[in-house]
Amino acid sequence: MSSAVESLGCRRALVLATPHQKADAEALSDRLGALSVGVFSGAVMHTPVEVTEKALKVVRDTEADCVVSLGGGSTTGLGKAIAYRTDLPQVVIPTTYAGSEVTPILGQTEGGRKTTVRNASILPEVVIYDPDLTLGLPVGMSVTSGLNAMAHAVEGLYARDRNPVSTLMALDGLRAFRDSLPVLVKSPEATEARAEALYGAWLCGTVLGTVGMALHHKICHTLGGSFDTPHAETHAVMLPHTAAFNAEAAEQELKAAAELFGGSIGGGLWDFAKSIGAPLSLKDFGLTEADLDRATNIATENPYWNPRPIDRASIRTLLQKAWEGVRPD
Ligand code: NAD
């Protein structure tokens, strides 16, 4: 760990974490010894600008020359927000499978609105994958976090700007999670399966950082941003439905992925999600059918490019199926 900080030419690392992982961050700071200027443990989901400003004050007060982000996408997001504003280098130690550590993308919220920026300064310089640090990730979060990463891969397969390498990475990322998540559900401390899942996170995150996303990410962004649904869980519920929807226009692009899940991408992903205990229904997040009408409006305004043309009626139907939690056709 010390060598990662030193490899960046840095001597004053600020360790970042969520309140939940504060003790782990303090232990890491202790291990860094003189290379650490302390811990900021206020990271929260969706990177609110107010939290970034508090962290920036600590960066200035401590004269930190790099950040070390220990945690999931929320902590990585805070490190990226600091780097975007200061150009400080980042070391990221991911403890979920969200994949943010290998993208130059920052999603942040201000005044209840979530915006996304893509910039070279946001891409972390060093990533350390250590499966032992993911052993404490609860099974439910391991499952939803893995499905969150898999959504990057599925959308990468039909991205307009995909290339042969992004397609290979996406398929191997899906395979890695297909093989590792069922093992983790039965044996959460299976280190080899944890390592395989982190490998999948790296692959799927790299796909997200390389090619454009489409309808699935737009809908999840809408539900999370406007209805405050939980991030990874929303991806988990939506993925079989958006994949089934887009398979009508991208059957060839999704063929190899469908084969990984028994032949049908939507139904196969839904069966897989169900078999590992993932949430299956938007209803369980407290959304009402009236919310679905509003979400349809938001998701169809300024839509992202999508392989299958979208219209209000088809998106409303798709959301209804995800709300009810039925298996997609
Ligand atoms: P998270 O970082 O919010 O973590 C959820 C909770 O689990 C936190 O309390 C965290 O401290 C805890 N946790 C994390 N790892 C743990 C472990 N190993 N053991 C015990 N507890 C642990 O969840 P997430 O799903 O990783 O991140 C979601 C955020 O990441 C969202 O804001 C999303 O927008 C963002 N994201 C960004 C990108 C990108 O490229 N910009 C990609 C994916 C996700």
Short mmCIF file of C-alpha atoms and ligand atoms in Angstrom, two decimals:
data_model
loop_
_atom_site.label_atom_id
_atom_site.label_comp_id
_atom_site.label_asym_id
_atom_site.label_seq_id
_atom_site.Cartn_x
_atom_site.Cartn_y
_atom_site.Cartn_z
CA MET A 1 0.00 0.00 0.00
CA SER A 2 2.77 2.43 0.95
CA SER A 3 4.51 1.61 -2.31
CA ALA A 4 1.36 2.57 -4.26
CA VAL A 5 1.38 6.04 -2.66
CA GLU A 6 5.14 6.38 -3.17
CA SER A 7 4.87 5.24 -6.80
CA LEU A 8 2.82 8.37 -7.43
CA GLY A 9 5.59 10.51 -5.93
CA CYS A 10 3.28 11.32 -2.98
CA ARG A 11 3.99 11.61 0.75
CA ARG A 12 0.68 12.91 2.20
CA ALA A 13 -2.30 10.64 1.52
CA LEU A 14 -5.82 11.40 2.71
CA VAL A 15 -7.76 8.14 3.17
CA LEU A 16 -11.44 8.30 2.15
CA ALA A 17 -14.32 6.04 3.25
CA THR A 18 -18.02 5.99 4.10
CA PRO A 19 -19.01 6.22 7.78
CA HIS A 20 -19.67 2.46 7.63
CA GLN A 21 -16.05 1.69 6.66
CA LYS A 22 -14.43 4.29 8.93
CA ALA A 23 -12.66 1.71 11.12
CA ASP A 24 -11.14 0.00 8.07
CA ALA A 25 -9.99 3.38 6.75
CA GLU A 26 -8.37 4.22 10.10
CA ALA A 27 -6.57 0.87 10.11
CA LEU A 28 -5.33 1.60 6.59
CA SER A 29 -4.22 5.07 7.64
CA ASP A 30 -2.30 3.52 10.56
CA ARG A 31 -0.60 1.10 8.19
CA LEU A 32 0.41 4.01 5.93
CA GLY A 33 2.01 5.63 8.99
CA ALA A 34 3.85 8.84 8.10
CA LEU A 35 2.48 8.65 4.53
CA SER A 36 -1.07 9.35 5.80
CA VAL A 37 -2.45 12.73 6.83
CA GLY A 38 -5.65 11.14 8.17
CA VAL A 39 -9.12 9.92 7.26
CA PHE A 40 -12.22 11.61 5.84
CA SER A 41 -15.10 9.17 6.36
CA GLY A 42 -18.06 11.19 5.10
CA ALA A 43 -18.52 9.63 1.64
CA VAL A 44 -22.16 8.96 0.71
CA MET A 45 -24.07 7.64 -2.31
CA HIS A 46 -24.33 9.80 -5.46
CA THR A 47 -21.44 12.14 -4.49
CA PRO A 48 -23.29 15.24 -3.23
CA VAL A 49 -21.30 18.41 -3.94
CA GLU A 50 -21.71 19.55 -0.28
CA VAL A 51 -19.78 16.46 0.89
CA THR A 52 -17.09 17.05 -1.74
CA GLU A 53 -16.69 20.62 -0.47
CA LYS A 54 -16.22 19.40 3.12
CA ALA A 55 -13.64 16.88 1.93
CA LEU A 56 -11.85 19.55 -0.12
CA LYS A 57 -11.45 21.65 3.02
CA VAL A 58 -9.78 18.68 4.72
CA VAL A 59 -7.54 18.23 1.65
CA ARG A 60 -6.47 21.89 1.91
CA ASP A 61 -6.08 21.89 5.71
CA THR A 62 -3.95 18.74 5.70
CA GLU A 63 -2.05 19.66 2.50
CA ALA A 64 -2.83 16.19 1.17
CA ASP A 65 -1.04 15.34 -2.09
CA CYS A 66 -3.14 12.29 -3.03
CA VAL A 67 -6.29 10.46 -1.99
CA VAL A 68 -6.68 6.77 -1.15
CA SER A 69 -10.30 5.65 -1.62
CA LEU A 70 -11.19 2.50 0.33
CA GLY A 71 -14.72 1.31 -0.44
CA GLY A 72 -17.39 0.99 -3.09
CA GLY A 73 -18.59 3.35 -5.79
CA SER A 74 -19.61 6.03 -3.28
CA THR A 75 -16.11 6.39 -1.85
CA THR A 76 -14.51 6.11 -5.29
CA GLY A 77 -16.93 8.84 -6.42
CA LEU A 78 -15.72 11.19 -3.68
CA GLY A 79 -12.08 10.57 -4.60
CA LYS A 80 -12.91 11.29 -8.25
CA ALA A 81 -14.77 14.48 -7.31
CA ILE A 82 -11.67 15.68 -5.42
CA ALA A 83 -9.36 14.71 -8.29
CA TYR A 84 -11.60 16.49 -10.82
CA ARG A 85 -11.29 19.73 -8.85
CA THR A 86 -7.64 19.48 -7.75
CA ASP A 87 -5.96 17.03 -10.14
CA LEU A 88 -4.64 15.11 -7.12
CA PRO A 89 -3.73 11.50 -7.96
CA GLN A 90 -5.94 8.70 -6.66
CA VAL A 91 -5.27 5.22 -5.32
CA VAL A 92 -8.50 3.19 -5.24
CA ILE A 93 -9.06 0.00 -3.27
CA PRO A 94 -12.51 -1.23 -4.38
CA THR A 95 -14.54 -3.29 -1.92
CA THR A 96 -17.64 -3.74 -4.11
CA TYR A 97 -18.05 -4.75 -7.76
CA ALA A 98 -19.47 -1.44 -9.10
CA GLY A 99 -16.47 -0.92 -11.41
CA SER A 100 -16.17 2.86 -10.94
CA GLU A 101 -12.43 2.62 -10.21
CA VAL A 102 -11.56 2.09 -13.88
CA THR A 103 -13.76 4.77 -15.47
CA PRO A 104 -13.11 8.46 -16.18
CA ILE A 105 -16.75 9.13 -15.24
CA LEU A 106 -18.02 11.06 -12.22
CA GLY A 107 -21.70 11.22 -11.29
CA GLN A 108 -22.44 13.90 -8.70
CA THR A 109 -25.54 15.51 -7.22
CA GLU A 110 -26.31 19.14 -6.52
CA GLY A 111 -29.70 20.49 -5.48
CA GLY A 112 -31.26 17.04 -5.98
CA ARG A 113 -30.05 16.78 -9.61
CA LYS A 114 -27.53 14.21 -10.72
CA THR A 115 -25.12 15.13 -13.49
CA THR A 116 -22.33 13.15 -15.08
CA VAL A 117 -18.93 14.35 -16.27
CA ARG A 118 -16.27 12.46 -18.18
CA ASN A 119 -12.71 13.80 -17.90
CA ALA A 120 -9.19 12.34 -17.95
CA SER A 121 -8.43 13.81 -14.49
CA ILE A 122 -11.21 11.61 -13.05
CA LEU A 123 -9.64 8.27 -13.99
CA PRO A 124 -7.81 6.86 -10.93
CA GLU A 125 -4.05 6.38 -11.36
CA VAL A 126 -3.68 3.22 -9.24
CA VAL A 127 -6.22 0.48 -8.43
CA ILE A 128 -5.51 -2.27 -5.92
CA TYR A 129 -7.77 -5.32 -6.08
CA ASP A 130 -7.61 -7.42 -2.92
CA PRO A 131 -10.31 -10.09 -2.60
CA ASP A 132 -9.72 -10.34 1.16
CA LEU A 133 -11.13 -6.82 1.52
CA THR A 134 -14.40 -7.94 -0.08
CA LEU A 135 -14.99 -10.88 2.27
CA GLY A 136 -17.11 -8.61 4.49
CA LEU A 137 -19.37 -7.46 1.65
CA PRO A 138 -22.75 -8.92 2.65
CA VAL A 139 -24.14 -11.55 0.27
CA GLY A 140 -27.10 -9.39 -0.79
CA MET A 141 -24.81 -6.49 -1.70
CA SER A 142 -22.39 -8.82 -3.46
CA VAL A 143 -25.25 -10.03 -5.65
CA THR A 144 -26.65 -6.60 -6.52
CA SER A 145 -23.21 -5.07 -6.97
CA GLY A 146 -22.29 -7.90 -9.36
CA LEU A 147 -25.49 -7.38 -11.36
CA ASN A 148 -24.72 -3.64 -11.45
CA ALA A 149 -21.37 -4.43 -13.08
CA MET A 150 -22.98 -6.95 -15.45
CA ALA A 151 -25.29 -4.19 -16.69
CA HIS A 152 -22.22 -2.25 -17.90
CA ALA A 153 -21.17 -5.31 -19.90
CA VAL A 154 -24.60 -6.03 -21.41
CA GLU A 155 -24.96 -2.43 -22.59
CA GLY A 156 -21.38 -2.50 -23.84
CA LEU A 157 -22.25 -5.37 -26.17
CA TYR A 158 -24.62 -3.26 -28.25
CA ALA A 159 -22.92 0.12 -27.79
CA ARG A 160 -22.53 2.07 -31.01
CA ASP A 161 -18.84 2.66 -30.29
CA ARG A 162 -18.05 -0.91 -29.18
CA ASN A 163 -14.95 -2.61 -30.54
CA PRO A 164 -13.76 -6.23 -30.60
CA VAL A 165 -11.79 -5.81 -27.36
CA SER A 166 -14.67 -4.21 -25.43
CA THR A 167 -16.89 -7.08 -26.60
CA LEU A 168 -14.38 -9.71 -25.42
CA MET A 169 -14.10 -7.96 -22.06
CA ALA A 170 -17.87 -7.67 -21.68
CA LEU A 171 -18.43 -11.35 -22.40
CA ASP A 172 -15.70 -12.51 -20.04
CA GLY A 173 -17.00 -10.14 -17.37
CA LEU A 174 -20.47 -11.69 -17.66
CA ARG A 175 -18.97 -15.16 -17.54
CA ALA A 176 -16.91 -14.27 -14.45
CA PHE A 177 -20.01 -13.14 -12.54
CA ARG A 178 -22.12 -16.04 -13.82
CA ASP A 179 -19.52 -18.39 -12.35
CA SER A 180 -18.64 -16.53 -9.14
CA LEU A 181 -21.88 -15.09 -7.76
CA PRO A 182 -23.64 -18.43 -7.13
CA VAL A 183 -20.51 -19.62 -5.28
CA LEU A 184 -20.43 -16.46 -3.13
CA VAL A 185 -24.08 -16.85 -2.23
CA LYS A 186 -23.36 -20.31 -0.80
CA SER A 187 -19.90 -19.51 0.62
CA PRO A 188 -19.38 -15.77 1.17
CA GLU A 189 -15.79 -16.38 2.24
CA ALA A 190 -14.74 -18.25 -0.89
CA THR A 191 -11.68 -16.17 -1.74
CA GLU A 192 -11.27 -17.59 -5.25
CA ALA A 193 -14.85 -16.66 -6.16
CA ARG A 194 -14.31 -13.19 -4.62
CA ALA A 195 -11.20 -12.80 -6.81
CA GLU A 196 -13.16 -13.92 -9.88
CA ALA A 197 -15.90 -11.36 -9.08
CA LEU A 198 -13.30 -8.57 -8.75
CA TYR A 199 -11.87 -9.67 -12.10
CA GLY A 200 -15.41 -9.37 -13.50
CA ALA A 201 -15.72 -5.91 -11.93
CA TRP A 202 -12.50 -4.81 -13.61
CA LEU A 203 -13.69 -6.13 -17.00
CA CYS A 204 -17.20 -4.69 -16.77
CA GLY A 205 -15.97 -1.36 -15.34
CA THR A 206 -13.45 -1.06 -18.16
CA VAL A 207 -16.26 -1.58 -20.68
CA LEU A 208 -18.27 1.18 -18.96
CA GLY A 209 -15.26 3.49 -19.16
CA THR A 210 -14.67 2.72 -22.83
CA VAL A 211 -18.03 2.74 -24.63
CA GLY A 212 -21.35 4.55 -24.36
CA MET A 213 -24.28 3.24 -22.33
CA ALA A 214 -27.94 3.21 -23.41
CA LEU A 215 -31.51 2.72 -22.18
CA HIS A 216 -30.68 0.59 -19.14
CA HIS A 217 -28.37 3.21 -17.62
CA LYS A 218 -30.79 6.00 -18.53
CA ILE A 219 -33.65 4.28 -16.68
CA CYS A 220 -31.49 3.47 -13.62
CA HIS A 221 -30.18 7.04 -13.59
CA THR A 222 -33.80 8.29 -13.70
CA LEU A 223 -35.02 5.99 -10.93
CA GLY A 224 -32.03 6.66 -8.67
CA GLY A 225 -31.86 10.40 -9.38
CA SER A 226 -35.57 11.25 -9.19
CA PHE A 227 -37.02 8.54 -6.94
CA ASP A 228 -33.99 7.79 -4.76
CA THR A 229 -34.14 4.06 -5.42
CA PRO A 230 -31.05 2.14 -4.22
CA HIS A 231 -28.33 2.15 -6.88
CA ALA A 232 -27.12 -1.43 -7.28
CA GLU A 233 -30.53 -2.95 -6.48
CA THR A 234 -32.18 -0.85 -9.20
CA HIS A 235 -29.64 -2.08 -11.75
CA ALA A 236 -30.29 -5.64 -10.58
CA VAL A 237 -34.07 -5.38 -11.06
CA MET A 238 -33.93 -3.56 -14.39
CA LEU A 239 -31.20 -5.55 -16.18
CA PRO A 240 -33.26 -8.56 -17.39
CA HIS A 241 -36.02 -6.22 -18.61
CA THR A 242 -33.83 -3.77 -20.51
CA ALA A 243 -31.81 -6.65 -21.99
CA ALA A 244 -35.01 -8.39 -23.17
CA PHE A 245 -36.28 -5.10 -24.60
CA ASN A 246 -33.10 -4.41 -26.54
CA ALA A 247 -32.65 -8.02 -27.69
CA GLU A 248 -35.37 -7.37 -30.26
CA ALA A 249 -33.03 -4.93 -32.02
CA ALA A 250 -29.65 -6.36 -31.03
CA GLU A 251 -30.15 -10.11 -31.17
CA GLN A 252 -26.81 -10.80 -32.88
CA GLU A 253 -24.86 -8.50 -30.54
CA LEU A 254 -26.39 -10.23 -27.50
CA LYS A 255 -26.28 -13.80 -28.84
CA ALA A 256 -23.07 -14.92 -27.10
CA ALA A 257 -24.24 -13.37 -23.82
CA ALA A 258 -27.62 -15.07 -24.14
CA GLU A 259 -25.82 -18.41 -24.56
CA LEU A 260 -24.02 -17.81 -21.25
CA PHE A 261 -27.43 -17.64 -19.55
CA GLY A 262 -29.24 -20.53 -21.22
CA GLY A 263 -30.20 -19.05 -24.58
CA SER A 264 -32.49 -16.12 -23.78
CA ILE A 265 -30.83 -12.95 -22.52
CA GLY A 266 -33.81 -11.43 -20.70
CA GLY A 267 -35.32 -14.62 -19.31
CA GLY A 268 -31.88 -16.12 -18.66
CA LEU A 269 -30.67 -13.10 -16.69
CA TRP A 270 -33.93 -13.03 -14.72
CA ASP A 271 -33.58 -16.75 -13.84
CA PHE A 272 -29.96 -16.15 -12.84
CA ALA A 273 -30.88 -13.13 -10.68
CA LYS A 274 -33.69 -15.09 -9.02
CA SER A 275 -31.43 -18.08 -8.36
CA ILE A 276 -28.95 -15.91 -6.43
CA GLY A 277 -31.64 -14.11 -4.41
CA ALA A 278 -31.50 -10.72 -6.17
CA PRO A 279 -34.41 -8.29 -5.82
CA LEU A 280 -36.77 -8.72 -8.78
CA SER A 281 -39.36 -5.99 -8.42
CA LEU A 282 -39.37 -2.17 -8.42
CA LYS A 283 -42.48 -2.36 -6.22
CA ASP A 284 -40.25 -3.47 -3.35
CA PHE A 285 -38.48 -0.07 -3.41
CA GLY A 286 -41.76 1.70 -2.55
CA LEU A 287 -42.41 2.99 -6.08
CA THR A 288 -46.07 3.43 -7.05
CA GLU A 289 -47.63 2.98 -10.49
CA ALA A 290 -48.01 6.79 -10.66
CA ASP A 291 -44.24 7.02 -10.17
CA LEU A 292 -43.84 4.79 -13.22
CA ASP A 293 -45.72 7.36 -15.35
CA ARG A 294 -43.41 10.12 -14.16
CA ALA A 295 -40.31 7.94 -14.58
CA THR A 296 -41.41 7.16 -18.15
CA ASN A 297 -41.63 10.87 -18.92
CA ILE A 298 -38.19 11.59 -17.47
CA ALA A 299 -36.53 8.57 -19.10
CA THR A 300 -37.92 9.42 -22.54
CA GLU A 301 -36.95 13.11 -22.41
CA ASN A 302 -33.46 13.57 -23.89
CA PRO A 303 -32.99 9.80 -24.23
CA TYR A 304 -29.55 8.26 -24.68
CA TRP A 305 -28.92 6.53 -28.00
CA ASN A 306 -30.44 3.03 -27.86
CA PRO A 307 -30.32 0.12 -30.33
CA ARG A 308 -34.12 -0.23 -30.24
CA PRO A 309 -36.03 2.99 -30.79
CA ILE A 310 -37.95 3.95 -27.70
CA ASP A 311 -41.36 5.49 -27.25
CA ARG A 312 -43.43 6.33 -24.21
CA ALA A 313 -45.74 3.32 -24.44
CA SER A 314 -42.97 0.72 -24.74
CA ILE A 315 -40.96 2.18 -21.84
CA ARG A 316 -44.07 2.36 -19.66
CA THR A 317 -44.74 -1.34 -20.40
CA LEU A 318 -41.13 -2.24 -19.64
CA LEU A 319 -41.29 -0.39 -16.29
CA GLN A 320 -44.59 -2.07 -15.44
CA LYS A 321 -43.02 -5.51 -15.91
CA ALA A 322 -40.04 -4.55 -13.75
CA TRP A 323 -42.41 -3.11 -11.12
CA GLU A 324 -44.45 -6.30 -10.99
CA GLY A 325 -41.30 -8.43 -11.00
CA VAL A 326 -42.48 -10.77 -13.76
CA ARG A 327 -40.06 -12.77 -15.91
CA PRO A 328 -39.42 -10.94 -19.19
CA ASP A 329 -40.44 -12.82 -22.35
P1 NAD B 1 -21.50 2.00 -2.02
O1 NAD B 1 -20.13 2.43 -2.29
O2 NAD B 1 -22.52 3.08 -1.77
O3 NAD B 1 -21.50 1.01 -0.79
C1 NAD B 1 -22.70 0.69 -0.11
C2 NAD B 1 -22.41 0.46 1.38
O4 NAD B 1 -21.66 -0.73 1.54
C3 NAD B 1 -21.58 1.58 2.00
O5 NAD B 1 -22.04 1.81 3.31
C4 NAD B 1 -20.19 0.97 2.02
O6 NAD B 1 -19.38 1.53 3.03
C5 NAD B 1 -20.49 -0.48 2.28
N1 NAD B 1 -19.45 -1.39 1.82
C6 NAD B 1 -18.74 -1.30 0.68
N2 NAD B 1 -17.88 -2.32 0.57
C7 NAD B 1 -18.04 -3.08 1.70
C8 NAD B 1 -17.43 -4.28 2.17
N3 NAD B 1 -16.51 -4.93 1.44
N4 NAD B 1 -17.82 -4.75 3.35
C9 NAD B 1 -18.79 -4.13 4.06
N5 NAD B 1 -19.43 -3.01 3.66
C10 NAD B 1 -19.05 -2.48 2.49
O7 NAD B 1 -22.10 1.05 -3.16
P2 NAD B 1 -21.70 0.84 -4.69
O8 NAD B 1 -22.87 0.15 -5.29
O9 NAD B 1 -20.36 0.25 -4.82
O10 NAD B 1 -21.59 2.31 -5.28
C11 NAD B 1 -22.71 3.03 -5.72
C12 NAD B 1 -22.27 4.40 -6.21
O11 NAD B 1 -21.26 4.25 -7.19
C13 NAD B 1 -23.40 5.20 -6.87
O12 NAD B 1 -23.32 6.54 -6.43
C14 NAD B 1 -23.09 5.08 -8.34
O13 NAD B 1 -23.60 6.16 -9.09
C15 NAD B 1 -21.58 5.02 -8.34
N6 NAD B 1 -20.99 4.36 -9.52
C16 NAD B 1 -20.25 5.13 -10.35
C17 NAD B 1 -19.65 4.58 -11.47
C18 NAD B 1 -18.81 5.44 -12.37
O14 NAD B 1 -18.12 4.94 -13.25
N7 NAD B 1 -18.80 6.74 -12.18
C19 NAD B 1 -19.80 3.20 -11.76
C20 NAD B 1 -20.59 2.44 -10.89
C21 NAD B 1 -21.17 3.02 -9.76
#
